Amino acid sequence: MATDEKKIALHDEKIEAINDTAGNHIDLEAEKKLLRKLDIRVLPPLFVLFLLAFLDRTNIGNAKIQGLTKDLKMAGADYNIALFVFFIPYILFEVPSNIILKKVAPSTWLSSIMLLWGICTMGQGLVNNFEGLVALRVLVGFFEAGLFPGCFYLISMYYKRHELQWRFTLFFSASIIAGGFGGLFAFALAKMNGIGGYAGWRWIFLIEGILTVVLGAVSKFWIPDWPETAKFLTENERTLLIARLSADTGSATMNHLDKRAARRIFSDVKIYLGTIMYFGIVNTGYAGSFFIPTIIKELGYTSSAAQVRSIPIFVVATVTALCASWLSDRLRHRFWFCISGLVAASVGYILLLCGSTLSGGVKYFALFLIVPGGYITQPIVLVWVSNLMSGHYKRSVSSAMQVGLGNIGGIVASNVFFESESKDARYPTGYGVSLGMLWICGAASVALFFYVKRENGKRERGERDHRLEEDDRDNLGDDHPLFKFTT
């Protein structure tokens, strides 16, 4: 651990010297070759980790329609309780986990927590009562807490700001694919019903947990560490990478966490607006994963048919999310892409709220608006806020706060779809609350857009130049007057 910190400190000392020559001496061909290498070495392992994390987090939705609630004698709000207890430790431990990640090699930390939540996932397939299921859901939430913000933070340390949306959405698409693949996988695993005396829903947890444990053990040697210490980079590649990242942020660094830096971080309105945005949109992501198999089943299909019919929804969501992210990076713009996803998802919820007058086919079509719309906006919200941050510590804390506190939206998603409203998949409370939360995200997006435009104008007019006279002028992060915000 100490060795890694010394290496990072040495490279931080080189950044200023590298920055002086970055604009004139970066070989464009070498830069393209480096980007290809990063795409091959950084994204695939984190994609696989997140895919398994999301499967393990949401497989309870598929287990439910295969007999989980019946076998464990769950009734009333028991299923909702089993969903939301996951989020309590998940929310509380995201910021501490990212602070630990700053001091520990990512390969060690991420592989360790993966191994532990995989064991807990297997345990869910062996429980015999509701209380045991709840206890294991809490543990899965505790160990998974560090994965998503940790991966997001790690990816953001390898790419320039307007290269990040496409790469992050490729990583994030693991969660979308998990929604579809999870249904297909659960459909296959449910066929194991009776093998070894275990019900089909138990095999969903057991097999997916075993996969996670095995890959957790292997991933220690696959996950990249920080750019300053990553073994897959040569010294020339490392120097080039640091040069191009430094050129992207300029002097807007924050590599020391002291009282003034902490005050700058925790008083930054952009972080809180970003958290509200994520809170509003994450509800739709979780609602889709937890309840779409149930919603489709309530339209009159069997459990197996419902799982199969969920797959096309997530395929469309993956394609639309990737297309939107590619355009967002090309245009160097985030706001209107957020809004377009919110509008599409809103139309879907409005259609479902009119469910008593619509056919099952139209309701099924509405899901093709809700899920893709939500998954256009969700990754862009995360990357937009990351683009507005600069400095190791500020990115670490801001990403963990946004994801951690924003995941309170997952608690909402767990508690607004009531069994008593399930007839014909009507769920008026669930759809109405989800629609309202979309526009909480929308309102915060509008506020952030006008805030950063106003702040960019002040910096162009020199109204923030006085910060260069302050004692911590070398640790300002994105408060540096030359740092331009992404809109």
Short mmCIF file of C-alpha atoms in Angstrom, two decimals:
data_model
loop_
_atom_site.label_atom_id
_atom_site.label_comp_id
_atom_site.label_asym_id
_atom_site.label_seq_id
_atom_site.Cartn_x
_atom_site.Cartn_y
_atom_site.Cartn_z
CA MET A 1 0.00 0.00 0.00
CA ALA A 2 2.77 2.44 1.01
CA THR A 3 4.73 1.64 -2.16
CA ASP A 4 1.72 2.47 -4.33
CA GLU A 5 1.21 5.79 -2.55
CA LYS A 6 4.89 6.72 -3.05
CA LYS A 7 4.64 5.92 -6.76
CA ILE A 8 1.52 8.04 -7.09
CA ALA A 9 3.20 10.93 -5.24
CA LEU A 10 6.24 10.77 -7.54
CA HIS A 11 4.04 10.86 -10.60
CA ASP A 12 2.04 13.77 -9.18
CA GLU A 13 5.32 15.72 -8.91
CA LYS A 14 5.99 15.07 -12.60
CA ILE A 15 2.61 16.32 -13.79
CA GLU A 16 3.52 20.01 -13.88
CA ALA A 17 6.63 19.34 -15.96
CA ILE A 18 4.73 17.01 -18.29
CA ASN A 19 1.95 19.57 -18.70
CA ASP A 20 4.38 22.11 -20.16
CA THR A 21 5.17 19.83 -23.10
CA ALA A 22 1.91 17.88 -23.47
CA GLY A 23 0.32 20.12 -26.07
CA ASN A 24 3.31 20.04 -28.44
CA HIS A 25 4.90 16.63 -28.08
CA ILE A 26 2.08 14.07 -27.91
CA ASP A 27 2.40 11.63 -30.81
CA LEU A 28 -1.12 11.20 -32.22
CA GLU A 29 -0.43 7.67 -33.46
CA ALA A 30 1.00 6.67 -30.08
CA GLU A 31 -2.06 8.23 -28.45
CA LYS A 32 -4.45 6.13 -30.57
CA LYS A 33 -2.46 3.00 -29.77
CA LEU A 34 -2.59 3.85 -26.06
CA LEU A 35 -6.37 4.37 -26.18
CA ARG A 36 -6.84 0.99 -27.85
CA LYS A 37 -4.75 -0.64 -25.15
CA LEU A 38 -6.73 1.08 -22.40
CA ASP A 39 -10.03 -0.01 -23.94
CA ILE A 40 -8.84 -3.63 -24.00
CA ARG A 41 -7.25 -3.68 -20.53
CA VAL A 42 -9.42 -1.34 -18.43
CA LEU A 43 -13.01 -1.86 -19.56
CA PRO A 44 -13.50 -5.65 -20.01
CA PRO A 45 -12.70 -6.77 -16.43
CA LEU A 46 -14.79 -3.99 -14.90
CA PHE A 47 -17.64 -4.79 -17.31
CA VAL A 48 -17.65 -8.43 -16.18
CA LEU A 49 -17.53 -7.45 -12.49
CA PHE A 50 -20.46 -5.08 -12.86
CA LEU A 51 -22.45 -7.58 -14.93
CA LEU A 52 -22.16 -10.16 -12.15
CA ALA A 53 -22.82 -7.56 -9.46
CA PHE A 54 -26.04 -6.50 -11.14
CA LEU A 55 -27.11 -10.10 -11.70
CA ASP A 56 -26.50 -10.88 -8.03
CA ARG A 57 -28.32 -7.74 -6.93
CA THR A 58 -31.42 -8.16 -9.09
CA ASN A 59 -31.76 -11.94 -9.54
CA ILE A 60 -34.26 -11.87 -6.70
CA GLY A 61 -36.80 -10.51 -9.26
CA ASN A 62 -36.49 -13.68 -11.33
CA ALA A 63 -36.37 -15.91 -8.23
CA LYS A 64 -39.65 -14.37 -7.07
CA ILE A 65 -41.66 -15.58 -10.05
CA GLN A 66 -40.03 -19.03 -9.75
CA GLY A 67 -41.37 -19.65 -6.25
CA LEU A 68 -39.11 -17.79 -3.79
CA THR A 69 -41.93 -16.03 -1.95
CA LYS A 70 -44.07 -19.17 -1.77
CA ASP A 71 -41.30 -21.44 -0.45
CA LEU A 72 -40.16 -18.93 2.18
CA LYS A 73 -43.78 -18.19 3.16
CA MET A 74 -43.39 -14.48 2.37
CA ALA A 75 -46.52 -12.35 2.41
CA GLY A 76 -47.61 -8.71 2.32
CA ALA A 77 -44.62 -6.35 2.14
CA ASP A 78 -42.00 -9.07 2.77
CA TYR A 79 -40.67 -8.99 -0.80
CA ASN A 80 -40.36 -5.19 -0.73
CA ILE A 81 -38.49 -5.43 2.59
CA ALA A 82 -36.07 -7.97 1.09
CA LEU A 83 -35.40 -5.50 -1.73
CA PHE A 84 -34.87 -2.31 0.25
CA VAL A 85 -32.65 -3.71 3.05
CA PHE A 86 -29.97 -4.17 0.38
CA PHE A 87 -29.77 -0.39 -0.05
CA ILE A 88 -29.14 0.56 3.57
CA PRO A 89 -25.51 -0.69 3.76
CA TYR A 90 -25.08 -0.02 0.04
CA ILE A 91 -25.74 3.69 0.62
CA LEU A 92 -23.81 4.01 3.89
CA PHE A 93 -20.56 2.40 2.77
CA GLU A 94 -19.97 3.82 -0.72
CA VAL A 95 -18.05 6.92 0.38
CA PRO A 96 -15.88 5.04 2.94
CA SER A 97 -15.17 2.40 0.29
CA ASN A 98 -13.90 4.95 -2.23
CA ILE A 99 -11.67 6.52 0.41
CA ILE A 100 -10.20 3.07 1.11
CA LEU A 101 -9.84 2.50 -2.65
CA LYS A 102 -7.67 5.63 -2.90
CA LYS A 103 -5.18 3.98 -0.52
CA VAL A 104 -5.40 0.32 -1.66
CA ALA A 105 -4.65 -1.21 -5.06
CA PRO A 106 -7.98 -1.41 -6.94
CA SER A 107 -7.21 -4.99 -8.02
CA THR A 108 -6.98 -6.05 -4.36
CA TRP A 109 -10.00 -4.16 -3.07
CA LEU A 110 -12.46 -4.85 -5.91
CA SER A 111 -11.61 -8.56 -6.20
CA SER A 112 -11.92 -9.02 -2.42
CA ILE A 113 -15.39 -7.51 -2.11
CA MET A 114 -16.49 -9.46 -5.19
CA LEU A 115 -15.45 -12.73 -3.59
CA LEU A 116 -17.37 -11.88 -0.42
CA TRP A 117 -20.64 -10.84 -2.04
CA GLY A 118 -20.48 -13.95 -4.24
CA ILE A 119 -20.43 -16.13 -1.11
CA CYS A 120 -23.45 -14.23 0.23
CA THR A 121 -25.30 -14.69 -3.08
CA MET A 122 -24.80 -18.45 -2.83
CA GLY A 123 -26.14 -18.27 0.72
CA GLN A 124 -29.42 -16.81 -0.56
CA GLY A 125 -29.99 -20.08 -2.40
CA LEU A 126 -29.71 -22.04 0.86
CA VAL A 127 -31.92 -19.99 3.21
CA ASN A 128 -35.03 -21.56 4.69
CA ASN A 129 -36.85 -18.48 5.99
CA PHE A 130 -37.51 -14.83 5.27
CA GLU A 131 -35.22 -13.62 8.08
CA GLY A 132 -32.24 -15.45 6.58
CA LEU A 133 -32.91 -13.93 3.17
CA VAL A 134 -33.02 -10.43 4.67
CA ALA A 135 -29.73 -10.94 6.54
CA LEU A 136 -27.96 -12.06 3.37
CA ARG A 137 -29.42 -9.19 1.32
CA VAL A 138 -27.90 -6.80 3.87
CA LEU A 139 -24.49 -8.47 3.47
CA VAL A 140 -24.68 -8.40 -0.32
CA GLY A 141 -25.43 -4.65 -0.11
CA PHE A 142 -22.49 -4.13 2.26
CA PHE A 143 -19.94 -5.88 0.07
CA GLU A 144 -21.27 -4.55 -3.24
CA ALA A 145 -21.22 -0.96 -1.96
CA GLY A 146 -17.69 -0.30 -3.16
CA LEU A 147 -17.92 -1.81 -6.62
CA PHE A 148 -19.87 0.63 -8.78
CA PRO A 149 -18.42 3.93 -7.48
CA GLY A 150 -14.98 2.30 -7.38
CA CYS A 151 -15.16 1.15 -11.01
CA PHE A 152 -16.56 4.52 -12.11
CA TYR A 153 -13.76 6.36 -10.29
CA LEU A 154 -11.11 4.04 -11.75
CA ILE A 155 -12.38 4.44 -15.33
CA SER A 156 -12.50 8.23 -14.95
CA MET A 157 -8.78 8.24 -14.05
CA TYR A 158 -7.80 6.74 -17.43
CA TYR A 159 -9.74 8.89 -19.93
CA LYS A 160 -10.13 12.55 -20.83
CA ARG A 161 -13.49 14.10 -20.04
CA HIS A 162 -14.97 13.87 -23.54
CA GLU A 163 -13.72 10.32 -24.04
CA LEU A 164 -15.41 9.14 -20.87
CA GLN A 165 -19.14 8.97 -21.72
CA TRP A 166 -18.77 6.32 -24.45
CA ARG A 167 -16.39 4.21 -22.34
CA PHE A 168 -18.43 4.53 -19.19
CA THR A 169 -21.65 3.58 -20.99
CA LEU A 170 -19.92 0.52 -22.43
CA PHE A 171 -19.11 -0.42 -18.83
CA PHE A 172 -22.56 0.59 -17.58
CA SER A 173 -24.28 -1.43 -20.30
CA ALA A 174 -23.35 -4.48 -18.21
CA SER A 175 -26.26 -3.57 -15.93
CA ILE A 176 -28.63 -3.25 -18.90
CA ILE A 177 -27.47 -6.53 -20.41
CA ALA A 178 -27.84 -8.13 -16.98
CA GLY A 179 -31.54 -7.22 -17.11
CA GLY A 180 -32.01 -9.22 -20.30
CA PHE A 181 -29.39 -11.89 -19.78
CA GLY A 182 -30.61 -12.37 -16.22
CA GLY A 183 -34.04 -13.30 -17.54
CA LEU A 184 -32.58 -15.75 -20.07
CA PHE A 185 -30.16 -17.22 -17.52
CA ALA A 186 -32.88 -17.56 -14.90
CA PHE A 187 -35.12 -19.23 -17.50
CA ALA A 188 -32.38 -21.85 -18.07
CA LEU A 189 -31.50 -22.29 -14.39
CA ALA A 190 -35.15 -22.72 -13.43
CA LYS A 191 -35.08 -25.91 -15.52
CA MET A 192 -32.82 -27.35 -12.81
CA ASN A 193 -35.84 -27.44 -10.51
CA GLY A 194 -35.63 -30.57 -8.35
CA ILE A 195 -31.96 -31.36 -9.02
CA GLY A 196 -30.25 -32.13 -5.73
CA GLY A 197 -33.56 -31.54 -4.01
CA TYR A 198 -33.34 -27.79 -4.68
CA ALA A 199 -36.09 -25.66 -6.23
CA GLY A 200 -35.34 -23.76 -9.44
CA TRP A 201 -35.15 -20.38 -7.70
CA ARG A 202 -32.41 -21.71 -5.40
CA TRP A 203 -30.29 -22.70 -8.39
CA ILE A 204 -30.55 -19.12 -9.70
CA PHE A 205 -28.75 -17.87 -6.58
CA LEU A 206 -26.35 -20.82 -6.29
CA ILE A 207 -25.03 -20.88 -9.86
CA GLU A 208 -24.74 -17.09 -10.16
CA GLY A 209 -23.01 -16.96 -6.76
CA ILE A 210 -20.51 -19.65 -7.77
CA LEU A 211 -19.70 -17.71 -10.97
CA THR A 212 -19.06 -14.57 -8.93
CA VAL A 213 -16.78 -16.38 -6.45
CA VAL A 214 -14.69 -17.96 -9.20
CA LEU A 215 -14.30 -14.73 -11.15
CA GLY A 216 -13.64 -12.82 -7.94
CA ALA A 217 -10.62 -15.01 -7.26
CA VAL A 218 -9.32 -14.63 -10.83
CA SER A 219 -10.02 -10.89 -11.12
CA LYS A 220 -7.18 -9.94 -8.76
CA PHE A 221 -4.86 -10.59 -11.72
CA TRP A 222 -7.16 -8.98 -14.31
CA ILE A 223 -8.35 -5.68 -12.78
CA PRO A 224 -6.06 -2.72 -13.57
CA ASP A 225 -4.58 -0.55 -10.83
CA TRP A 226 -4.16 3.24 -10.91
CA PRO A 227 -2.47 4.70 -14.04
CA GLU A 228 0.57 5.60 -11.96
CA THR A 229 1.08 1.99 -10.83
CA ALA A 230 -0.64 -0.14 -13.52
CA LYS A 231 1.67 -2.98 -14.58
CA PHE A 232 0.18 -3.29 -18.08
CA LEU A 233 1.58 0.13 -19.05
CA THR A 234 5.16 0.71 -20.17
CA GLU A 235 6.94 3.77 -18.78
CA ASN A 236 6.50 5.62 -22.09
CA GLU A 237 2.78 4.79 -22.15
CA ARG A 238 2.42 5.87 -18.53
CA THR A 239 4.11 9.21 -19.24
CA LEU A 240 1.92 9.76 -22.30
CA LEU A 241 -1.24 8.88 -20.37
CA ILE A 242 -0.43 11.27 -17.53
CA ALA A 243 0.48 13.99 -20.04
CA ARG A 244 -2.82 13.79 -21.91
CA LEU A 245 -4.90 13.64 -18.70
CA SER A 246 -2.97 16.56 -17.27
CA ALA A 247 -3.51 18.55 -20.47
CA ASP A 248 -7.25 17.88 -20.14
CA THR A 249 -7.53 19.31 -16.62
CA GLY A 250 -4.61 21.75 -16.70
CA SER A 251 -3.75 23.11 -13.26
CA ALA A 252 -7.11 22.11 -11.79
CA THR A 253 -5.70 19.45 -9.46
CA MET A 254 -6.69 18.34 -5.98
CA ASN A 255 -4.17 15.79 -4.77
CA HIS A 256 -4.14 16.71 -1.06
CA LEU A 257 -7.09 16.18 1.27
CA ASP A 258 -6.94 18.86 3.95
CA LYS A 259 -9.59 21.00 5.67
CA ARG A 260 -9.80 23.52 2.85
CA ALA A 261 -10.07 20.78 0.21
CA ALA A 262 -12.77 19.02 2.25
CA ARG A 263 -14.67 22.30 2.52
CA ARG A 264 -14.47 22.80 -1.25
CA ILE A 265 -15.75 19.25 -1.83
CA PHE A 266 -18.65 19.21 0.61
CA SER A 267 -19.86 22.74 -0.18
CA ASP A 268 -20.00 22.13 -3.94
CA VAL A 269 -23.59 22.52 -5.16
CA LYS A 270 -22.79 20.51 -8.32
CA ILE A 271 -22.36 17.33 -6.25
CA TYR A 272 -25.74 17.78 -4.55
CA LEU A 273 -27.56 18.55 -7.78
CA GLY A 274 -25.90 15.50 -9.34
CA THR A 275 -27.04 13.38 -6.39
CA ILE A 276 -30.64 14.56 -6.82
CA MET A 277 -30.44 13.80 -10.54
CA TYR A 278 -29.22 10.26 -9.86
CA PHE A 279 -31.79 9.79 -7.10
CA GLY A 280 -34.55 10.63 -9.58
CA ILE A 281 -33.38 8.41 -12.44
CA VAL A 282 -32.01 5.37 -10.58
CA ASN A 283 -35.54 4.55 -9.42
CA THR A 284 -36.49 3.63 -13.00
CA GLY A 285 -33.40 1.46 -13.44
CA TYR A 286 -34.12 -0.58 -10.33
CA ALA A 287 -37.87 -0.71 -10.90
CA GLY A 288 -37.22 -2.21 -14.32
CA SER A 289 -34.83 -4.85 -13.01
CA PHE A 290 -36.91 -5.78 -9.96
CA PHE A 291 -40.42 -5.66 -11.41
CA ILE A 292 -40.41 -6.06 -15.21
CA PRO A 293 -40.61 -9.89 -15.04
CA THR A 294 -43.55 -9.52 -12.64
CA ILE A 295 -45.23 -6.81 -14.75
CA ILE A 296 -45.00 -8.94 -17.91
CA LYS A 297 -46.29 -11.98 -16.04
CA GLU A 298 -49.28 -9.97 -14.82
CA LEU A 299 -50.12 -9.23 -18.47
CA GLY A 300 -51.07 -12.89 -18.73
CA TYR A 301 -47.85 -14.75 -19.51
CA THR A 302 -46.29 -17.72 -17.69
CA SER A 303 -43.15 -17.17 -15.60
CA SER A 304 -40.88 -18.58 -18.31
CA ALA A 305 -42.58 -16.57 -21.07
CA ALA A 306 -42.29 -13.38 -18.97
CA GLN A 307 -38.55 -13.89 -18.52
CA VAL A 308 -38.01 -14.46 -22.24
CA ARG A 309 -40.12 -11.43 -23.18
CA SER A 310 -38.05 -9.17 -20.93
CA ILE A 311 -34.95 -9.79 -23.09
CA PRO A 312 -35.86 -7.61 -26.14
CA ILE A 313 -36.56 -4.65 -23.85
CA PHE A 314 -33.01 -4.70 -22.49
CA VAL A 315 -31.48 -5.29 -25.94
CA VAL A 316 -33.16 -2.11 -27.21
CA ALA A 317 -32.07 -0.28 -24.04
CA THR A 318 -28.43 -1.30 -24.59
CA VAL A 319 -28.40 -0.10 -28.20
CA THR A 320 -30.07 3.25 -27.47
CA ALA A 321 -27.84 3.95 -24.43
CA LEU A 322 -24.66 3.28 -26.45
CA CYS A 323 -25.83 5.42 -29.39
CA ALA A 324 -26.72 8.32 -27.06
CA SER A 325 -23.38 8.12 -25.25
CA TRP A 326 -21.40 8.10 -28.52
CA LEU A 327 -23.26 11.19 -29.74
CA SER A 328 -22.87 12.87 -26.36
CA ASP A 329 -19.08 12.54 -26.50
CA ARG A 330 -18.92 13.59 -30.16
CA LEU A 331 -20.99 16.71 -29.46
CA ARG A 332 -19.33 17.31 -26.05
CA HIS A 333 -22.74 17.89 -24.55
CA ARG A 334 -24.77 16.17 -21.81
CA PHE A 335 -27.89 18.14 -20.83
CA TRP A 336 -30.20 17.56 -23.80
CA PHE A 337 -29.39 13.85 -23.86
CA CYS A 338 -30.51 13.62 -20.23
CA ILE A 339 -33.76 15.37 -21.07
CA SER A 340 -34.47 13.20 -24.15
CA GLY A 341 -34.24 10.01 -22.06
CA LEU A 342 -36.53 11.50 -19.42
CA VAL A 343 -39.14 12.43 -22.03
CA ALA A 344 -39.17 8.92 -23.56
CA ALA A 345 -39.50 7.21 -20.17
CA SER A 346 -42.22 9.67 -19.11
CA VAL A 347 -44.35 8.79 -22.14
CA GLY A 348 -44.01 5.11 -21.18
CA TYR A 349 -45.16 5.70 -17.60
CA ILE A 350 -48.10 7.82 -18.80
CA LEU A 351 -49.19 4.97 -21.07
CA LEU A 352 -49.05 2.50 -18.17
CA LEU A 353 -51.03 4.88 -15.95
CA CYS A 354 -53.76 4.76 -18.60
CA GLY A 355 -53.62 0.96 -18.36
CA SER A 356 -57.33 0.32 -17.83
CA THR A 357 -58.08 1.51 -21.39
CA LEU A 358 -55.06 -0.02 -23.15
CA SER A 359 -54.35 -3.52 -24.49
CA GLY A 360 -51.58 -5.74 -23.14
CA GLY A 361 -49.56 -5.12 -26.31
CA VAL A 362 -49.54 -1.35 -25.75
CA LYS A 363 -48.50 -1.84 -22.12
CA TYR A 364 -45.66 -4.08 -23.26
CA PHE A 365 -44.63 -1.39 -25.78
CA ALA A 366 -44.56 1.16 -22.95
CA LEU A 367 -41.76 -0.84 -21.33
CA PHE A 368 -39.72 -0.25 -24.51
CA LEU A 369 -39.95 3.49 -23.75
CA ILE A 370 -39.37 3.34 -19.99
CA VAL A 371 -36.30 1.11 -19.83
CA PRO A 372 -34.35 2.55 -22.81
CA GLY A 373 -35.28 6.11 -21.78
CA GLY A 374 -34.06 5.53 -18.25
CA TYR A 375 -30.84 3.94 -19.45
CA ILE A 376 -30.11 6.82 -21.83
CA THR A 377 -30.21 9.26 -18.93
CA GLN A 378 -28.69 7.29 -16.04
CA PRO A 379 -25.10 6.88 -17.32
CA ILE A 380 -25.04 10.41 -18.77
CA VAL A 381 -26.04 11.86 -15.39
CA LEU A 382 -23.07 10.11 -13.77
CA VAL A 383 -20.50 11.11 -16.39
CA TRP A 384 -21.74 14.69 -16.59
CA VAL A 385 -21.10 15.22 -12.89
CA SER A 386 -17.71 13.48 -13.17
CA ASN A 387 -16.83 15.86 -16.03
CA LEU A 388 -17.50 18.77 -13.65
CA MET A 389 -14.99 17.49 -11.07
CA SER A 390 -11.21 17.65 -11.10
CA GLY A 391 -8.63 16.12 -8.78
CA HIS A 392 -8.11 12.63 -7.35
CA TYR A 393 -9.87 13.25 -4.05
CA LYS A 394 -12.75 15.28 -5.38
CA ARG A 395 -13.60 12.70 -8.06
CA SER A 396 -13.38 9.95 -5.48
CA VAL A 397 -15.72 11.57 -2.97
CA SER A 398 -18.14 13.09 -5.51
CA SER A 399 -18.70 9.82 -7.39
CA ALA A 400 -19.28 7.92 -4.14
CA MET A 401 -21.67 10.60 -2.81
CA GLN A 402 -23.64 10.76 -6.05
CA VAL A 403 -24.02 6.99 -6.33
CA GLY A 404 -24.35 6.34 -2.59
CA LEU A 405 -26.91 8.97 -1.64
CA GLY A 406 -28.58 8.79 -5.06
CA ASN A 407 -29.28 5.10 -4.48
CA ILE A 408 -31.92 6.12 -1.96
CA GLY A 409 -33.97 6.04 -5.17
CA GLY A 410 -33.52 2.28 -5.06
CA ILE A 411 -35.26 2.21 -1.69
CA VAL A 412 -38.15 4.09 -3.26
CA ALA A 413 -38.29 1.63 -6.17
CA SER A 414 -38.40 -1.24 -3.69
CA ASN A 415 -41.44 0.11 -1.87
CA VAL A 416 -43.88 1.59 -4.40
CA PHE A 417 -44.94 -1.50 -6.38
CA PHE A 418 -47.62 -3.06 -4.18
CA GLU A 419 -48.89 -6.62 -4.50
CA SER A 420 -52.41 -5.31 -3.88
CA GLU A 421 -52.18 -3.23 -7.09
CA SER A 422 -50.81 -5.99 -9.30
CA LYS A 423 -54.03 -6.92 -11.10
CA ASP A 424 -53.48 -6.57 -14.88
CA ALA A 425 -50.07 -4.97 -14.08
CA ARG A 426 -51.71 -1.65 -13.17
CA TYR A 427 -49.44 -0.55 -10.25
CA PRO A 428 -50.68 3.10 -10.19
CA THR A 429 -48.55 4.01 -7.17
CA GLY A 430 -45.38 2.53 -8.66
CA TYR A 431 -45.85 4.17 -12.05
CA GLY A 432 -46.96 7.51 -10.60
CA VAL A 433 -44.07 7.79 -8.14
CA SER A 434 -41.57 6.72 -10.81
CA LEU A 435 -42.91 9.37 -13.21
CA GLY A 436 -42.61 12.03 -10.52
CA MET A 437 -39.04 10.99 -9.74
CA LEU A 438 -38.07 11.29 -13.40
CA TRP A 439 -38.93 14.96 -13.21
CA ILE A 440 -37.09 15.43 -9.95
CA CYS A 441 -34.11 14.35 -12.06
CA GLY A 442 -35.25 16.72 -14.82
CA ALA A 443 -35.54 19.73 -12.50
CA ALA A 444 -32.07 19.10 -11.03
CA SER A 445 -30.65 18.70 -14.56
CA VAL A 446 -32.06 22.07 -15.60
CA ALA A 447 -30.66 23.70 -12.45
CA LEU A 448 -27.20 22.18 -13.03
CA PHE A 449 -27.20 23.21 -16.71
CA PHE A 450 -27.87 26.88 -15.92
CA TYR A 451 -25.49 26.84 -12.94
CA VAL A 452 -22.50 25.63 -14.98
CA LYS A 453 -23.31 27.99 -17.88
CA ARG A 454 -23.37 30.89 -15.42
CA GLU A 455 -20.13 29.74 -13.80
CA ASN A 456 -18.38 29.36 -17.17
CA GLY A 457 -19.40 32.93 -18.00
CA LYS A 458 -17.92 34.23 -14.73
CA ARG A 459 -14.64 32.45 -15.43
CA GLU A 460 -14.45 33.85 -18.95
CA ARG A 461 -14.92 37.36 -17.51
CA GLY A 462 -12.15 36.80 -14.95
CA GLU A 463 -14.49 36.93 -11.94
CA ARG A 464 -12.85 33.83 -10.38
CA ASP A 465 -9.22 34.83 -10.93
CA HIS A 466 -8.87 35.94 -7.29
CA ARG A 467 -8.66 32.24 -6.34
CA LEU A 468 -5.15 32.14 -7.83
CA GLU A 469 -4.02 34.37 -4.95
CA GLU A 470 -5.26 31.95 -2.26
CA ASP A 471 -2.91 29.74 -0.23
CA ASP A 472 -4.32 26.52 -1.74
CA ARG A 473 -4.12 27.70 -5.37
CA ASP A 474 -2.29 24.46 -6.30
CA ASN A 475 -5.12 22.33 -4.80
CA LEU A 476 -8.25 24.06 -6.13
CA GLY A 477 -9.59 21.18 -8.19
CA ASP A 478 -12.41 22.36 -10.46
CA ASP A 479 -12.56 25.66 -8.54
CA HIS A 480 -9.53 26.66 -10.61
CA PRO A 481 -10.58 29.65 -12.79
CA LEU A 482 -9.16 28.06 -15.97
CA PHE A 483 -11.24 24.87 -15.63
CA LYS A 484 -14.19 24.96 -18.05
CA PHE A 485 -17.35 23.03 -17.20
CA THR A 486 -19.12 20.64 -19.59
CA THR A 487 -22.75 21.45 -20.39
#
